[in-house]
Coordinates of C-alpha atoms in Angstrom, one line a residue:
Chain A
K1 CA -95.9 -110.1 -239.6
Q2 CA -92.9 -107.9 -240.7
E3 CA -89.7 -108.6 -239.0
V4 CA -86.6 -106.2 -239.1
T5 CA -83.2 -107.5 -238.3
Q6 CA -80.1 -105.3 -238.1
I7 CA -76.5 -106.8 -238.2
P8 CA -74.1 -106.1 -236.5
A9 CA -75.8 -105.5 -233.2
A10 CA -72.6 -103.7 -232.2
L11 CA -69.8 -101.9 -234.1
S12 CA -66.4 -100.2 -233.0
V13 CA -64.2 -98.6 -235.4
P14 CA -61.5 -96.3 -235.4
E15 CA -61.9 -92.8 -236.5
G16 CA -61.9 -92.1 -240.2
E17 CA -62.9 -95.5 -241.4
N18 CA -65.7 -96.1 -243.6
L19 CA -68.4 -98.4 -242.6
V20 CA -71.7 -100.1 -243.6
L21 CA -74.8 -101.0 -241.4
N22 CA -77.1 -103.7 -242.4
C23 CA -80.8 -103.8 -242.3
S24 CA -83.0 -106.7 -243.6
F25 CA -86.9 -107.3 -243.5
T26 CA -89.0 -110.2 -244.2
D27 CA -91.9 -108.7 -246.0
S28 CA -90.8 -106.7 -249.3
A29 CA -94.3 -104.9 -249.6
I30 CA -93.1 -101.6 -248.0
Y31 CA -93.9 -98.1 -248.8
N32 CA -90.6 -96.7 -247.5
L33 CA -87.7 -97.3 -245.3
Q34 CA -86.1 -94.7 -242.8
W35 CA -82.9 -94.7 -241.0
F36 CA -82.7 -93.1 -237.6
R37 CA -80.0 -92.2 -235.2
Q38 CA -80.6 -92.6 -231.5
D39 CA -78.3 -91.1 -228.9
P40 CA -78.4 -92.8 -225.2
G41 CA -81.7 -91.9 -223.5
K42 CA -82.7 -89.6 -226.3
G43 CA -85.3 -89.6 -229.2
L44 CA -85.1 -90.7 -232.7
T45 CA -83.5 -88.4 -235.0
S46 CA -84.4 -89.0 -238.9
L47 CA -81.3 -89.4 -241.0
L48 CA -82.6 -90.7 -244.4
L49 CA -85.9 -91.7 -246.0
I50 CA -85.9 -94.1 -249.0
Q51 CA -89.2 -94.5 -251.0
S52 CA -90.1 -97.9 -252.1
S53 CA -89.3 -96.9 -255.7
Q54 CA -86.0 -95.4 -255.0
R55 CA -82.7 -97.2 -254.8
E56 CA -80.6 -94.8 -252.6
Q57 CA -80.6 -91.5 -250.8
T58 CA -77.7 -89.4 -249.8
S59 CA -77.1 -86.8 -247.1
G60 CA -73.7 -85.6 -246.4
R61 CA -71.5 -88.6 -245.5
L62 CA -74.5 -90.9 -245.3
N63 CA -75.7 -93.0 -248.2
A64 CA -78.6 -95.4 -247.7
S65 CA -79.4 -97.9 -250.3
L66 CA -82.6 -100.1 -250.7
D67 CA -83.2 -103.4 -252.4
K68 CA -86.8 -103.9 -251.9
S69 CA -86.9 -107.4 -253.8
S70 CA -84.2 -109.0 -251.6
G71 CA -85.6 -107.2 -248.5
R72 CA -82.2 -105.4 -247.5
S73 CA -81.0 -101.8 -247.0
T74 CA -77.6 -100.6 -246.0
L75 CA -76.3 -97.4 -244.6
Y76 CA -72.9 -96.2 -245.5
I77 CA -71.0 -93.9 -243.4
A78 CA -68.1 -92.3 -244.9
A79 CA -64.9 -91.1 -242.8
S80 CA -66.6 -91.8 -239.4
Q81 CA -66.2 -89.3 -236.7
P82 CA -66.4 -90.0 -232.7
G83 CA -69.7 -87.8 -233.1
D84 CA -71.1 -90.5 -235.0
S85 CA -71.3 -92.7 -232.1
A86 CA -74.8 -93.7 -231.4
T87 CA -77.3 -96.3 -232.1
Y88 CA -78.7 -96.6 -235.7
L89 CA -82.2 -97.9 -236.3
C90 CA -83.8 -98.9 -239.4
A91 CA -87.7 -98.9 -239.9
V92 CA -89.9 -100.0 -242.5
T93 CA -93.6 -99.1 -243.1
N94 CA -96.6 -100.9 -244.8
G95 CA -98.4 -97.6 -244.5
N96 CA -100.1 -98.1 -241.1
Q97 CA -97.1 -98.3 -238.7
F98 CA -93.4 -98.4 -238.7
Y99 CA -91.6 -101.7 -237.7
F100 CA -88.2 -101.2 -236.2
G101 CA -85.0 -103.3 -236.0
T102 CA -83.0 -103.6 -232.7
G103 CA -80.4 -101.2 -234.0
T104 CA -76.6 -101.2 -234.4
S105 CA -74.6 -99.6 -231.6
L106 CA -71.8 -97.8 -233.2
T107 CA -68.8 -96.5 -231.4
V108 CA -66.2 -94.5 -233.3
I109 CA -62.9 -94.4 -231.4
P110 CA -60.8 -91.3 -231.7
Chain K
E1 CA -86.4 -76.1 -237.2
P2 CA -89.7 -77.3 -236.1
E3 CA -89.7 -80.2 -233.8
V4 CA -91.9 -82.6 -231.8
T5 CA -91.9 -81.8 -228.2
Q6 CA -92.8 -83.9 -225.2
T7 CA -93.5 -83.7 -221.6
P8 CA -92.6 -84.6 -219.0
S9 CA -89.0 -86.0 -219.9
H10 CA -89.5 -88.6 -217.0
Q11 CA -92.1 -89.5 -214.7
V12 CA -92.0 -91.8 -211.8
T13 CA -95.4 -93.2 -210.8
Q14 CA -96.8 -95.9 -208.4
M15 CA -98.5 -98.9 -209.9
G16 CA -102.2 -98.5 -210.4
Q17 CA -101.9 -94.6 -211.0
E18 CA -103.1 -92.8 -214.0
V19 CA -100.4 -91.2 -216.2
I20 CA -100.8 -88.7 -218.9
L21 CA -98.0 -88.0 -221.4
R22 CA -98.1 -84.8 -223.4
C23 CA -96.7 -84.2 -227.1
V24 CA -96.9 -81.1 -229.2
P25 CA -96.5 -82.3 -232.8
I26 CA -95.1 -80.2 -235.5
S27 CA -97.6 -77.6 -236.2
N28 CA -98.7 -78.4 -239.8
H29 CA -98.5 -82.2 -239.3
L30 CA -101.8 -84.2 -239.8
Y31 CA -100.7 -87.7 -238.6
F32 CA -100.0 -88.4 -235.0
Y33 CA -98.4 -91.5 -233.4
W34 CA -97.3 -93.0 -230.1
Y35 CA -94.4 -95.6 -229.8
R36 CA -92.7 -96.9 -227.0
Q37 CA -89.4 -98.8 -226.3
I38 CA -88.7 -101.0 -223.2
L39 CA -85.2 -100.8 -222.1
G40 CA -83.0 -102.7 -224.5
Q41 CA -85.8 -103.8 -226.9
K42 CA -87.2 -102.6 -230.1
V43 CA -89.3 -99.4 -230.7
E44 CA -92.9 -100.7 -230.7
F45 CA -96.0 -99.0 -232.2
L46 CA -98.7 -98.2 -230.1
V47 CA -101.4 -96.2 -232.0
S48 CA -101.8 -93.7 -234.8
F49 CA -104.3 -90.8 -234.9
Y50 CA -105.7 -88.9 -237.8
N51 CA -108.6 -86.6 -238.2
N52 CA -109.6 -86.8 -234.6
E53 CA -109.8 -90.5 -234.4
I54 CA -107.6 -93.6 -234.1
S55 CA -106.4 -95.0 -237.4
E56 CA -104.8 -97.9 -236.2
K57 CA -103.6 -99.5 -232.8
S58 CA -101.4 -102.5 -231.8
E59 CA -102.2 -105.3 -229.5
I60 CA -100.4 -103.4 -226.7
F61 CA -102.8 -100.6 -227.0
D62 CA -105.6 -102.0 -224.8
D63 CA -108.3 -100.6 -222.7
Q64 CA -105.9 -99.1 -220.3
F65 CA -104.6 -96.6 -223.1
S66 CA -106.3 -93.9 -224.6
V67 CA -105.3 -90.9 -226.8
E68 CA -106.7 -87.6 -227.4
R69 CA -106.1 -84.2 -229.2
P70 CA -107.8 -81.9 -226.9
D71 CA -107.0 -78.9 -228.8
G72 CA -105.2 -77.7 -232.1
S73 CA -101.5 -78.4 -230.8
N74 CA -101.5 -81.0 -228.0
F75 CA -101.7 -84.8 -228.5
T76 CA -101.8 -87.0 -225.2
L77 CA -101.5 -90.6 -224.3
K78 CA -103.1 -91.7 -221.2
I79 CA -102.5 -94.8 -219.2
R80 CA -105.4 -95.4 -216.6
S81 CA -103.9 -97.9 -214.3
T82 CA -100.3 -98.4 -214.8
K83 CA -98.7 -101.7 -214.3
L84 CA -94.9 -102.6 -213.8
E85 CA -94.7 -103.5 -217.5
D86 CA -95.6 -100.0 -218.7
S87 CA -92.2 -98.7 -217.8
A88 CA -90.7 -97.7 -221.0
M89 CA -89.8 -94.7 -223.0
Y90 CA -92.9 -93.3 -224.9
F91 CA -92.3 -91.6 -228.1
C92 CA -94.6 -89.4 -229.8
A93 CA -94.2 -88.8 -233.6
S94 CA -95.8 -86.9 -236.3
G95 CA -95.9 -86.7 -240.1
L96 CA -97.3 -84.3 -242.6
T97 CA -98.5 -87.0 -245.0
L98 CA -99.6 -90.6 -244.9
L99 CA -96.9 -92.8 -243.5
G100 CA -95.9 -94.5 -246.7
A101 CA -95.5 -91.1 -248.5
G102 CA -93.4 -89.1 -246.0
E103 CA -91.0 -88.7 -243.2
L104 CA -91.8 -89.2 -239.6
F105 CA -90.4 -87.0 -237.0
F106 CA -90.0 -88.3 -233.5
G107 CA -89.9 -86.3 -230.0
E108 CA -87.2 -86.9 -227.5
G109 CA -89.4 -89.2 -225.5
S110 CA -90.9 -89.6 -222.1
R111 CA -89.4 -92.0 -219.8
L112 CA -92.0 -93.7 -217.7
T113 CA -90.9 -95.5 -214.6
V114 CA -93.6 -97.5 -212.7
L115 CA -92.8 -98.7 -209.2

């Protein structure tokens, strides 16, 4: 069964810093990987989708990379802002369902 | 921008009662899902639905759960006799294409509290 792990579980950085969130998965036979943001008590907002054939995707200050063979993805956030404070979840799919990590709780300190 | 909407946002119920959670997926989407998240735990897959039938379901989705698309817009999750351990945030999601090919969009969730 696919297991998704996210490190670190929590991260606190001063505003303006660049940061990297990590996601690893045990089964490399995935179709795609999606990064989500979750604010407390709220739903999941899609940030980036990387297809299995792609190496990275960018949206604004966010850049996600995928190394399928090693079972890893990173989410890079440039010039962090207090509004980036949230939990970031990665999820991989085998085509039938998404398997989620437990998330990284990010706090950006003004 | 189109979005997945869910009602109610919060429901409190007594153990043993039936609960129906409602979702309106994005209008041109074809694939529908329910996930749940127990407080402090991972988001877990419950069921996927396509072409008016269940495509896949997890071991969590037992006989107490059912899904329905009663009309062209709503997608519902019914829990027949709620248990304490059903307390969780339930998320509806929809996608235009097969899961492996496209993006999945989630609603804001329905928080279910079973007393």
